[in-house]
PDB file of C-alpha atoms and ligand atoms in Angstrom:
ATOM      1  CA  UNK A   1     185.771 168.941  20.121  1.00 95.00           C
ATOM      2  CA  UNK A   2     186.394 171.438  22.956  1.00 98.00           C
ATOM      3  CA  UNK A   3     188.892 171.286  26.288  1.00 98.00           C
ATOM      4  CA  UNK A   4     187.899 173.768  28.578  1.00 98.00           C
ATOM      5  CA  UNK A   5     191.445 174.842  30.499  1.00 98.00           C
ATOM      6  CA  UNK A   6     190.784 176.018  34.264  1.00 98.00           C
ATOM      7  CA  UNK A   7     194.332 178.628  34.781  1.00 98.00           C
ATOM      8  CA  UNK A   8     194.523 178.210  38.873  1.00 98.00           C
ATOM      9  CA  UNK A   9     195.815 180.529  40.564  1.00 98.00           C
ATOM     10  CA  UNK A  10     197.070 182.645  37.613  1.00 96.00           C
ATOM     11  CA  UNK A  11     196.768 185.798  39.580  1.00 95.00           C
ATOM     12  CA  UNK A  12     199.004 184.868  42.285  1.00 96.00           C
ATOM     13  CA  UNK A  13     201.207 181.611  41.378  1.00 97.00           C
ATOM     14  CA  UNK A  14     202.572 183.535  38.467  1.00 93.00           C
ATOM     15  CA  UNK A  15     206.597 183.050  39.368  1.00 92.00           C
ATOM     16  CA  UNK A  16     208.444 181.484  36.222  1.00 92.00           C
ATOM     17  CA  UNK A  17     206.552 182.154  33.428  1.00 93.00           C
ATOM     18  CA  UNK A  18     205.049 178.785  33.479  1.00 94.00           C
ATOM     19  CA  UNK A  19     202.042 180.372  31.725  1.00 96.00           C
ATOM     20  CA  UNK A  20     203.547 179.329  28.491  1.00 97.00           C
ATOM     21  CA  UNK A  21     202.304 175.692  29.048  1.00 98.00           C
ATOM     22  CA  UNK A  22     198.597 177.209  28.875  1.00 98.00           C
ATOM     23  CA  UNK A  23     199.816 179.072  25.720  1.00 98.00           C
ATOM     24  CA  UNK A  24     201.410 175.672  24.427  1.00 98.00           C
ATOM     25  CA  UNK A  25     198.195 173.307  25.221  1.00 98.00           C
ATOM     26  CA  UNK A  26     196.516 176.636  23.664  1.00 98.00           C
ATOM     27  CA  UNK A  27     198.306 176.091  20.142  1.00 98.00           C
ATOM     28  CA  UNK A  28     198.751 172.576  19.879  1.00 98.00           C
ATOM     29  CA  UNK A  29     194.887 172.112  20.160  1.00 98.00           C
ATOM     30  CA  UNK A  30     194.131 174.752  17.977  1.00 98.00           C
ATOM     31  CA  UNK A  31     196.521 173.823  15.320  1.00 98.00           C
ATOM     32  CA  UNK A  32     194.612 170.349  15.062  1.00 97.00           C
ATOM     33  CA  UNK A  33     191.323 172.487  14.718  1.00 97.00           C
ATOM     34  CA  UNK A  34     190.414 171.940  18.340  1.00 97.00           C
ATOM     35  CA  UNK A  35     188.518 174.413  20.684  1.00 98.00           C
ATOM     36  CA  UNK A  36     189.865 175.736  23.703  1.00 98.00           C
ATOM     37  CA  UNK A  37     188.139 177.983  26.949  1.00 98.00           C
ATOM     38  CA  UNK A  38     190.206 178.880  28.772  1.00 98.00           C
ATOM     39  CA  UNK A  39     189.608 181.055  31.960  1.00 98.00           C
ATOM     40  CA  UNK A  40     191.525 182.237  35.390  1.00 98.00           C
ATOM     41  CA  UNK A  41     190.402 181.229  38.452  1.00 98.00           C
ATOM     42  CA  UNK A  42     192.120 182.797  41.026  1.00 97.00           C
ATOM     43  CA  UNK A  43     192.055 184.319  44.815  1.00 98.00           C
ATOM     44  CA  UNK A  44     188.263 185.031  46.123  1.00 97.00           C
ATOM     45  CA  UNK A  45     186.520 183.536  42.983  1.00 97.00           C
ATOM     46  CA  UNK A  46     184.674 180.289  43.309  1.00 96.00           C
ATOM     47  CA  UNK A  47     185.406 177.773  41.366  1.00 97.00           C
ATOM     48  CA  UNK A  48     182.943 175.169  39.296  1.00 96.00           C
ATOM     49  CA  UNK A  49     185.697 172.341  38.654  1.00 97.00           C
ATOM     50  CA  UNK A  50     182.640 169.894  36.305  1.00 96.00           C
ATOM     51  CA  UNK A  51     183.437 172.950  34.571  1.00 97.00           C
ATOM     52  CA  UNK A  52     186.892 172.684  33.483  1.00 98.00           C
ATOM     53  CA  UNK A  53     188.819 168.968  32.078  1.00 98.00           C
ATOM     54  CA  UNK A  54     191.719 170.231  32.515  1.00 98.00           C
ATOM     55  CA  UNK A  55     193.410 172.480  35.374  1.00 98.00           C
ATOM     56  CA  UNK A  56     196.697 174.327  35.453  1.00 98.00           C
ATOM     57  CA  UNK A  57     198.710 175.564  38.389  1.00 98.00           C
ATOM     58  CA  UNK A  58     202.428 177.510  37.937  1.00 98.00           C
ATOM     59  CA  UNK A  59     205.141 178.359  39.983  1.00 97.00           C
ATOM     60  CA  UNK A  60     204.576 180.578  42.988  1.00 96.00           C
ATOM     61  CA  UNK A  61     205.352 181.088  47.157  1.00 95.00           C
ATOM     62  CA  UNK A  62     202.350 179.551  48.123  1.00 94.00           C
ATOM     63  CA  UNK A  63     203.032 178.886  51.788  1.00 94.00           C
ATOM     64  CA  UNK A  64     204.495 182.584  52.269  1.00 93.00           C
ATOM     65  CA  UNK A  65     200.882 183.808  50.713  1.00 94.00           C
ATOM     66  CA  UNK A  66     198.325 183.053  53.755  1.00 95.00           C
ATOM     67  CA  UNK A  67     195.256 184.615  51.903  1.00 96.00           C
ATOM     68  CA  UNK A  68     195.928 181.824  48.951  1.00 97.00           C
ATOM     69  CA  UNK A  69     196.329 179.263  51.682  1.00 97.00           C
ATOM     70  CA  UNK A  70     193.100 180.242  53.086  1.00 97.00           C
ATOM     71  CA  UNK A  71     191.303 180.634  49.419  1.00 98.00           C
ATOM     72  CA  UNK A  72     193.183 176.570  48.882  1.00 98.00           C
ATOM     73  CA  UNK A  73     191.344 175.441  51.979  1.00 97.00           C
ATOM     74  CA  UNK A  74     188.090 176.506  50.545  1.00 97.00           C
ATOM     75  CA  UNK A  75     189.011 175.170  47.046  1.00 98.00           C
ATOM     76  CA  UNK A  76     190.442 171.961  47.929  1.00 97.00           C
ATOM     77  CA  UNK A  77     187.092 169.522  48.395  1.00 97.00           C
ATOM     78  CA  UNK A  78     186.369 170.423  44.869  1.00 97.00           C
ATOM     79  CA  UNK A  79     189.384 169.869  43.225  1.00 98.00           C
ATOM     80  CA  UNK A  80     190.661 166.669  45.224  1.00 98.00           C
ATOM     81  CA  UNK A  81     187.164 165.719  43.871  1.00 98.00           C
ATOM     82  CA  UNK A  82     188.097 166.449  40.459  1.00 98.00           C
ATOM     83  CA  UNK A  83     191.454 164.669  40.668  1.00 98.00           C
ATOM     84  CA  UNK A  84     189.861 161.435  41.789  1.00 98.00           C
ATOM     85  CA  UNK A  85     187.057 161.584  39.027  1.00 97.00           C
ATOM     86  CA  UNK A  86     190.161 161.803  36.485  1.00 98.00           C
ATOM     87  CA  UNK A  87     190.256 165.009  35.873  1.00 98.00           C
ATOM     88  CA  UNK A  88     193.636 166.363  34.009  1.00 98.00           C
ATOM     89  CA  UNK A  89     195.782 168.807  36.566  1.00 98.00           C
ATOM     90  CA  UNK A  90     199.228 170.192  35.926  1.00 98.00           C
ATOM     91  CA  UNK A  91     201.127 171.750  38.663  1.00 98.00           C
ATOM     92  CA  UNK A  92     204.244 173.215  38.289  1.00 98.00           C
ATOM     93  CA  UNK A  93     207.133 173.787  41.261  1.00 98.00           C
ATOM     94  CA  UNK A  94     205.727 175.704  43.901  1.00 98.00           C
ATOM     95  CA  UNK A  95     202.058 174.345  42.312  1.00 98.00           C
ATOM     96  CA  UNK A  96     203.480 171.045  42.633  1.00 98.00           C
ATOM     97  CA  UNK A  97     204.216 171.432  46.146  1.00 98.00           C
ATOM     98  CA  UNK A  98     200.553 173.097  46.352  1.00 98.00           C
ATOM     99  CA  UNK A  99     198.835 169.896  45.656  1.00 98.00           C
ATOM    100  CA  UNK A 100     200.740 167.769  47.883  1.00 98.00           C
ATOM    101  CA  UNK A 101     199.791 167.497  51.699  1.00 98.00           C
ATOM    102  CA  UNK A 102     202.043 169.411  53.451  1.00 98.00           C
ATOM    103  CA  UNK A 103     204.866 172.084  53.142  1.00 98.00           C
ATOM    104  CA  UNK A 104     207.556 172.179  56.291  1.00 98.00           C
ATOM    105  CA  UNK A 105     209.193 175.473  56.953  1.00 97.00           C
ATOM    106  CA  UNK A 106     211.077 176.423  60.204  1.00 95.00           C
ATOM    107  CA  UNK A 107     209.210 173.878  62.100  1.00 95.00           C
ATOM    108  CA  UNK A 108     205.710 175.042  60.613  1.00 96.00           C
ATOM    109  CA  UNK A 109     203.615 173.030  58.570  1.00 97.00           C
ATOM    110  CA  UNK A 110     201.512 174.190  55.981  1.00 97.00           C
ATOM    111  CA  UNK A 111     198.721 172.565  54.834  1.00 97.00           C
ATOM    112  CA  UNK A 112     198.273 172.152  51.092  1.00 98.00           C
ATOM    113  CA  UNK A 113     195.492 171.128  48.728  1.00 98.00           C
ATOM    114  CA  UNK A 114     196.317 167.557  49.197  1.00 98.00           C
ATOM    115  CA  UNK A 115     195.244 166.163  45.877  1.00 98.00           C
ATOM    116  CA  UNK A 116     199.069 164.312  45.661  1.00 98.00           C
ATOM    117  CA  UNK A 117     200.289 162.098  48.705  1.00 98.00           C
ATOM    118  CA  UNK A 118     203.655 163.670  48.615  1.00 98.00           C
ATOM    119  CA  UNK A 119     205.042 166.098  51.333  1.00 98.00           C
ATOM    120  CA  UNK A 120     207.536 169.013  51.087  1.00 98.00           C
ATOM    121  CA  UNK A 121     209.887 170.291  53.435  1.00 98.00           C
ATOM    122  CA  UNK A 122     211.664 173.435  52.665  1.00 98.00           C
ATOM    123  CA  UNK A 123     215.675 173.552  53.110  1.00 98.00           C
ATOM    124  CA  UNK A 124     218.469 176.072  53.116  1.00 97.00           C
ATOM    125  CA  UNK A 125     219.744 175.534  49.758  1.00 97.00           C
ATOM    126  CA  UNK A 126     218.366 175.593  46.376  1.00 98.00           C
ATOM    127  CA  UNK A 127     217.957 172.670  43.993  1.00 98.00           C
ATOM    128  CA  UNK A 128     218.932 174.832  40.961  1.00 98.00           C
ATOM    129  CA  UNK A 129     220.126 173.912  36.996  1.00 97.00           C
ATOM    130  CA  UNK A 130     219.253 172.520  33.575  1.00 97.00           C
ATOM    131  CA  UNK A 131     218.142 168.776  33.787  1.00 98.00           C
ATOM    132  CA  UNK A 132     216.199 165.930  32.349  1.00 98.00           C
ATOM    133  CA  UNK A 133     214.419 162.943  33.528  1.00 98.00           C
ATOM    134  CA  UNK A 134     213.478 159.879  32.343  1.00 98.00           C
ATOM    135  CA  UNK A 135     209.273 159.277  31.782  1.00 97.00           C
ATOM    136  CA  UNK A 136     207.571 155.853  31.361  1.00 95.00           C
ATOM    137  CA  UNK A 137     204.388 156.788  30.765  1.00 94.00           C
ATOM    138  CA  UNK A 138     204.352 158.473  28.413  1.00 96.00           C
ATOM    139  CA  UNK A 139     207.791 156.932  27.448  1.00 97.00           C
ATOM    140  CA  UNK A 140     210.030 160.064  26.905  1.00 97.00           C
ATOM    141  CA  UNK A 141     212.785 162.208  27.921  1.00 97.00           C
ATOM    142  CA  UNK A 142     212.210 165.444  29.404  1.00 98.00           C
ATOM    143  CA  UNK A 143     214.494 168.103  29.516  1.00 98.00           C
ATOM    144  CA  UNK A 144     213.895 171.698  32.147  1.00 97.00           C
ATOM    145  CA  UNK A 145     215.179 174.062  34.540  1.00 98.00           C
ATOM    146  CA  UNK A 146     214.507 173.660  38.090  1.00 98.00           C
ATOM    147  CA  UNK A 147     214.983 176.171  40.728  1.00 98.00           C
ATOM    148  CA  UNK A 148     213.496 175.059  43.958  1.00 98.00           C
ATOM    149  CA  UNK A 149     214.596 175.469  47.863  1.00 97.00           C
ATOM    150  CA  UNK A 150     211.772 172.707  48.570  1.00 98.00           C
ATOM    151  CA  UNK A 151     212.448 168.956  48.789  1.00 98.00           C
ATOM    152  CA  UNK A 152     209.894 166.870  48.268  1.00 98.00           C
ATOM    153  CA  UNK A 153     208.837 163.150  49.690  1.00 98.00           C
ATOM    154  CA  UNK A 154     206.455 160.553  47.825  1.00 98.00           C
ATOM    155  CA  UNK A 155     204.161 158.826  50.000  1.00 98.00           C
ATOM    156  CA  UNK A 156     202.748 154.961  48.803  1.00 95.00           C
ATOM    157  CA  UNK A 157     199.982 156.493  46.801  1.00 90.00           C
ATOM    158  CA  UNK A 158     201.456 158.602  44.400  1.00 98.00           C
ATOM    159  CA  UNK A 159     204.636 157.245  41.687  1.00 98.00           C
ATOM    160  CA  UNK A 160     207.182 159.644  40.701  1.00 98.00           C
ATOM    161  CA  UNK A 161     206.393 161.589  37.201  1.00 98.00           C
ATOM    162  CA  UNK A 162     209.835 160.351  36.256  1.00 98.00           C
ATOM    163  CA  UNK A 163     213.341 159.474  36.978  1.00 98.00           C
ATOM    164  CA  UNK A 164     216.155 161.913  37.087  1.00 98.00           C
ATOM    165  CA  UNK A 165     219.003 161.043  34.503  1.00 97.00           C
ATOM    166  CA  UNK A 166     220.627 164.661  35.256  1.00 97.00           C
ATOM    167  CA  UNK A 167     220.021 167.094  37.745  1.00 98.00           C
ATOM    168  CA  UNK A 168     217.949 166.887  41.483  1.00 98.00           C
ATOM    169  CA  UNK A 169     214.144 166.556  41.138  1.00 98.00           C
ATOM    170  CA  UNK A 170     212.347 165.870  43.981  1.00 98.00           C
ATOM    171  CA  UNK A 171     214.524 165.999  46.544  1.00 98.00           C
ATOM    172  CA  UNK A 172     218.302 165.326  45.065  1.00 98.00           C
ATOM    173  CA  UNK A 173     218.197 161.543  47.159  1.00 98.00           C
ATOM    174  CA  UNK A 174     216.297 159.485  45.540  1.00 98.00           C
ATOM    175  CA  UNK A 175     216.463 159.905  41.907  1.00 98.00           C
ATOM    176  CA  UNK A 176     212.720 160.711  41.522  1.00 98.00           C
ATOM    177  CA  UNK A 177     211.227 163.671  39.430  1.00 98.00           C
ATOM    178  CA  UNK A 178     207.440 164.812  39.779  1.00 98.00           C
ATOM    179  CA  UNK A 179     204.297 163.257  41.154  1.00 98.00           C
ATOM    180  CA  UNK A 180     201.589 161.614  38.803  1.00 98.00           C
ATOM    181  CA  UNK A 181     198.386 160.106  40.634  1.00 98.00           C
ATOM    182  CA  UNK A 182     195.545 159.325  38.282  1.00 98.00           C
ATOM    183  CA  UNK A 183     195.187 162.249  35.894  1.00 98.00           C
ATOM    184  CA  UNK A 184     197.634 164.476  37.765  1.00 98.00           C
ATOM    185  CA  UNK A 185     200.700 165.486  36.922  1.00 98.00           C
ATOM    186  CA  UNK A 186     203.158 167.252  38.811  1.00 98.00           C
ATOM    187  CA  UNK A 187     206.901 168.445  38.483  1.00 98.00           C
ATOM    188  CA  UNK A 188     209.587 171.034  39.339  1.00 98.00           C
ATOM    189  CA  UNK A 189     210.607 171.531  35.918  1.00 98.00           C
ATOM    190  CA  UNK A 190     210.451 175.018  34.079  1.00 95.00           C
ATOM    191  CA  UNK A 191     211.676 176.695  30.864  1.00 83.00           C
ATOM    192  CA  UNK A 192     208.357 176.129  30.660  1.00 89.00           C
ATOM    193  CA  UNK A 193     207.607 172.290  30.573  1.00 97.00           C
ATOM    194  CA  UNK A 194     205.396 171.585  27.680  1.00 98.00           C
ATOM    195  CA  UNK A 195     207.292 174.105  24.636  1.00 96.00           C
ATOM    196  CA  UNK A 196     210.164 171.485  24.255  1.00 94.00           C
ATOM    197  CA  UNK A 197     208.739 168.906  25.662  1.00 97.00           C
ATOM    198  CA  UNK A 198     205.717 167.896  23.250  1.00 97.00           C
ATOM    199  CA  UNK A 199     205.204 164.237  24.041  1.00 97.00           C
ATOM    200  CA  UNK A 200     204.343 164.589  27.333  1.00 98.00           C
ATOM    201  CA  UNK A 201     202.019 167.960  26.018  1.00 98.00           C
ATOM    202  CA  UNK A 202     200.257 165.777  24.057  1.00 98.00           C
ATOM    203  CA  UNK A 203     199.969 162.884  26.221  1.00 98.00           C
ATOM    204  CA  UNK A 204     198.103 165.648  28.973  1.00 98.00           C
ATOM    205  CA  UNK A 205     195.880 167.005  26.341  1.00 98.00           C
ATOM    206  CA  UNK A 206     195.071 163.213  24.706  1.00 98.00           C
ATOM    207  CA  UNK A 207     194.512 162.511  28.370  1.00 98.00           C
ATOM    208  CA  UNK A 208     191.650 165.663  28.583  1.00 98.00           C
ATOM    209  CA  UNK A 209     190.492 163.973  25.385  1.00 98.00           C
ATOM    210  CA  UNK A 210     189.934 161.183  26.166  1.00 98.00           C
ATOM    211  CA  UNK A 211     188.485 161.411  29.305  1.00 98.00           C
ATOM    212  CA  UNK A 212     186.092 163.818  27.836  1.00 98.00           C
ATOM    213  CA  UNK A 213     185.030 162.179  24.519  1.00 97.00           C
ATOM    214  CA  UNK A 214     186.248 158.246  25.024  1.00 97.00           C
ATOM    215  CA  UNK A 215     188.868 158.682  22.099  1.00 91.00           C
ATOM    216  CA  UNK A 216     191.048 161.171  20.570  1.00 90.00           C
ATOM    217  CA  UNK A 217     193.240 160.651  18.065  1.00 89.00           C
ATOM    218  CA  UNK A 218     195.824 163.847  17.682  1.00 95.00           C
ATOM    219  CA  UNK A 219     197.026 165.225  13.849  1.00 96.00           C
ATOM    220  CA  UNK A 220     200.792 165.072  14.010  1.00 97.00           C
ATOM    221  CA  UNK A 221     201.991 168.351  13.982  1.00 98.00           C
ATOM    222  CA  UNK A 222     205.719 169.768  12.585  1.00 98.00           C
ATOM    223  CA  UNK A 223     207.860 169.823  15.830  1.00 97.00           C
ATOM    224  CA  UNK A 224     210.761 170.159  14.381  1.00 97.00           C
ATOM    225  CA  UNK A 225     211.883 173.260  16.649  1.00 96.00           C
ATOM    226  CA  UNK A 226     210.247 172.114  19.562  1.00 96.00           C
ATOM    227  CA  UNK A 227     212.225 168.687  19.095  1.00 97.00           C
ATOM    228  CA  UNK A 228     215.271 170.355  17.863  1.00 97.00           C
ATOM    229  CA  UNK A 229     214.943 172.271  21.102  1.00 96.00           C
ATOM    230  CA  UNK A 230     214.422 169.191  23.154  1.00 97.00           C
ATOM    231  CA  UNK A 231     217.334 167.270  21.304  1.00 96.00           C
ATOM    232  CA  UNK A 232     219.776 170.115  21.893  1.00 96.00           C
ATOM    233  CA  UNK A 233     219.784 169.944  25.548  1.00 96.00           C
ATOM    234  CA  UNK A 234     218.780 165.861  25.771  1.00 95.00           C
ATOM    235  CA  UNK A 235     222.448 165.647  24.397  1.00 95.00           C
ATOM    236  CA  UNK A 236     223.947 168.957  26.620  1.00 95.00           C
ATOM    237  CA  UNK A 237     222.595 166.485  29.806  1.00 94.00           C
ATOM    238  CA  UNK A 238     222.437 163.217  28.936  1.00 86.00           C
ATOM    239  CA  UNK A 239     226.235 162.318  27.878  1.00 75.00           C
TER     240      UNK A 239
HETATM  241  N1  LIG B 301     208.931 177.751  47.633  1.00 93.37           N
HETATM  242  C1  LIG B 301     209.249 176.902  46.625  1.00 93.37           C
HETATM  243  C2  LIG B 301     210.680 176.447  46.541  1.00 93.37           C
HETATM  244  O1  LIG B 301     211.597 177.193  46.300  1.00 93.37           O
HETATM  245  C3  LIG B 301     208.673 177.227  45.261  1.00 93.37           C
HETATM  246  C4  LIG B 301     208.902 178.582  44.712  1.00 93.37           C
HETATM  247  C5  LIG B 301     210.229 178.868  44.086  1.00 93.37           C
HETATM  248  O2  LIG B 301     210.800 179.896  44.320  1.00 93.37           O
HETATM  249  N2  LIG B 301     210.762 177.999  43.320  1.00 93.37           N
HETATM  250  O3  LIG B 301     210.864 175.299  46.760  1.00 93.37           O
END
């Protein structure tokens, strides 16, 4: 078995660190003996996205950065393609916000990949702090950071990725956290995501698996620092 990992963007939507997920998906298939490619695609290269199952896109300024807005517009056909053929994408913050619609800013709007029906408009203050959110599928807790100026607005065809227990998501109204639509998942939290959160790692990867072969079954693997990780702040948030 092999996932082949497209890193979007990895040249210029670099912000948080949110790299680490690739590293994490990186180890957790390995450790069960699984292949990984991995490559970057970023600004100016053209993208083959049969080639990839699963795509990844970090944290970044992408509507301050017209040359990767420009570079999106050429990209976007081919991944909102992708997306709706089931293909696996992550997006992370300011990649979240890239694969919505639209992105307000002093009046402008930006236009983004639109693979997610959800719409951000930017604000004065930041959305900033530890919190966790509530998943149902896959049914788990989630525990980041989020540090985001952006609020952002679900339209009908996209459900939230979760519900906030503690902290802002979205938008700091409405209780929702992250986008999912098909394969696509989508949220604000850092720290990064997937290290201490590895149910919903292995729920994206059984995803790629699936999709690719028709059935996966994962090894369990010892998590417990990743879970004493998780656990540690679950209880710092949730009581
Ligand atoms: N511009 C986005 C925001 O703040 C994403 C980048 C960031 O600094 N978090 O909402």
């Amino acid at each position: 078995m092999e996932l082949k990992i497209c890193h979007l963007y990895r040249d210029v939507m670099n912000l948080s660190g949110d790299r680490g997920n690739v590293t994490c998906m990186v180890k957790r298939l390995n450790w069960r003996g699984i292949d990984v490619f991995t490559a970057g695609v970023g600004v100016g290269q053209s993208l083959s996205a049969s080639a990839f199952d699963l795509f990844f896109i970090g944290n970044g300024q992408p509507f301050t950065q017209p040359l990767l807005l420009e570079d999106a517009a050429q990209k976007s056909a081919e991944l909102r393609a992708a997306a709706e053929d089931g293909a696996v994408i992550l997006g992370i913050c300011g990649g979240y916000q890239l694969l919505g619609r639209t992105y307000e800013e002093n009046g402008e709007i930006f236009e983004g990949l639109g693979l997610l029906d959800v719409h951000t408009k930017c604000a004065a203050t930041r959305l900033v702090g530890d919190y966790a959110f509530t998943c149902e599928d896959p049914e788990t807790t989630v525990v980041g950071f989020e540090n985001h100026n952006g609020r952002t607005y679900l339209g009908e065809g996209v459900r939230p990725l979760g519900k906030t227990v503690q902290g802002h998501g979205n938008n700091g109204e409405d209780r929702t956290e992250g986008a999912r639509y098909k394969n696509v998942f989508a949220s604000y939290a850092h720290g990064c995501l997937l290290g201490k959160n590895p149910v919903l790692c292995d729920h994206i990867l059984q995803t790629a698996l699936i999709r690719k072969y028709g059935t996966a079954e994962l090894l369990p693997l010892d998590d417990a620092q990743e879970l004493a990780a998780h656990r540690y702040m679950e209880n710092r948030l949730m009581k």
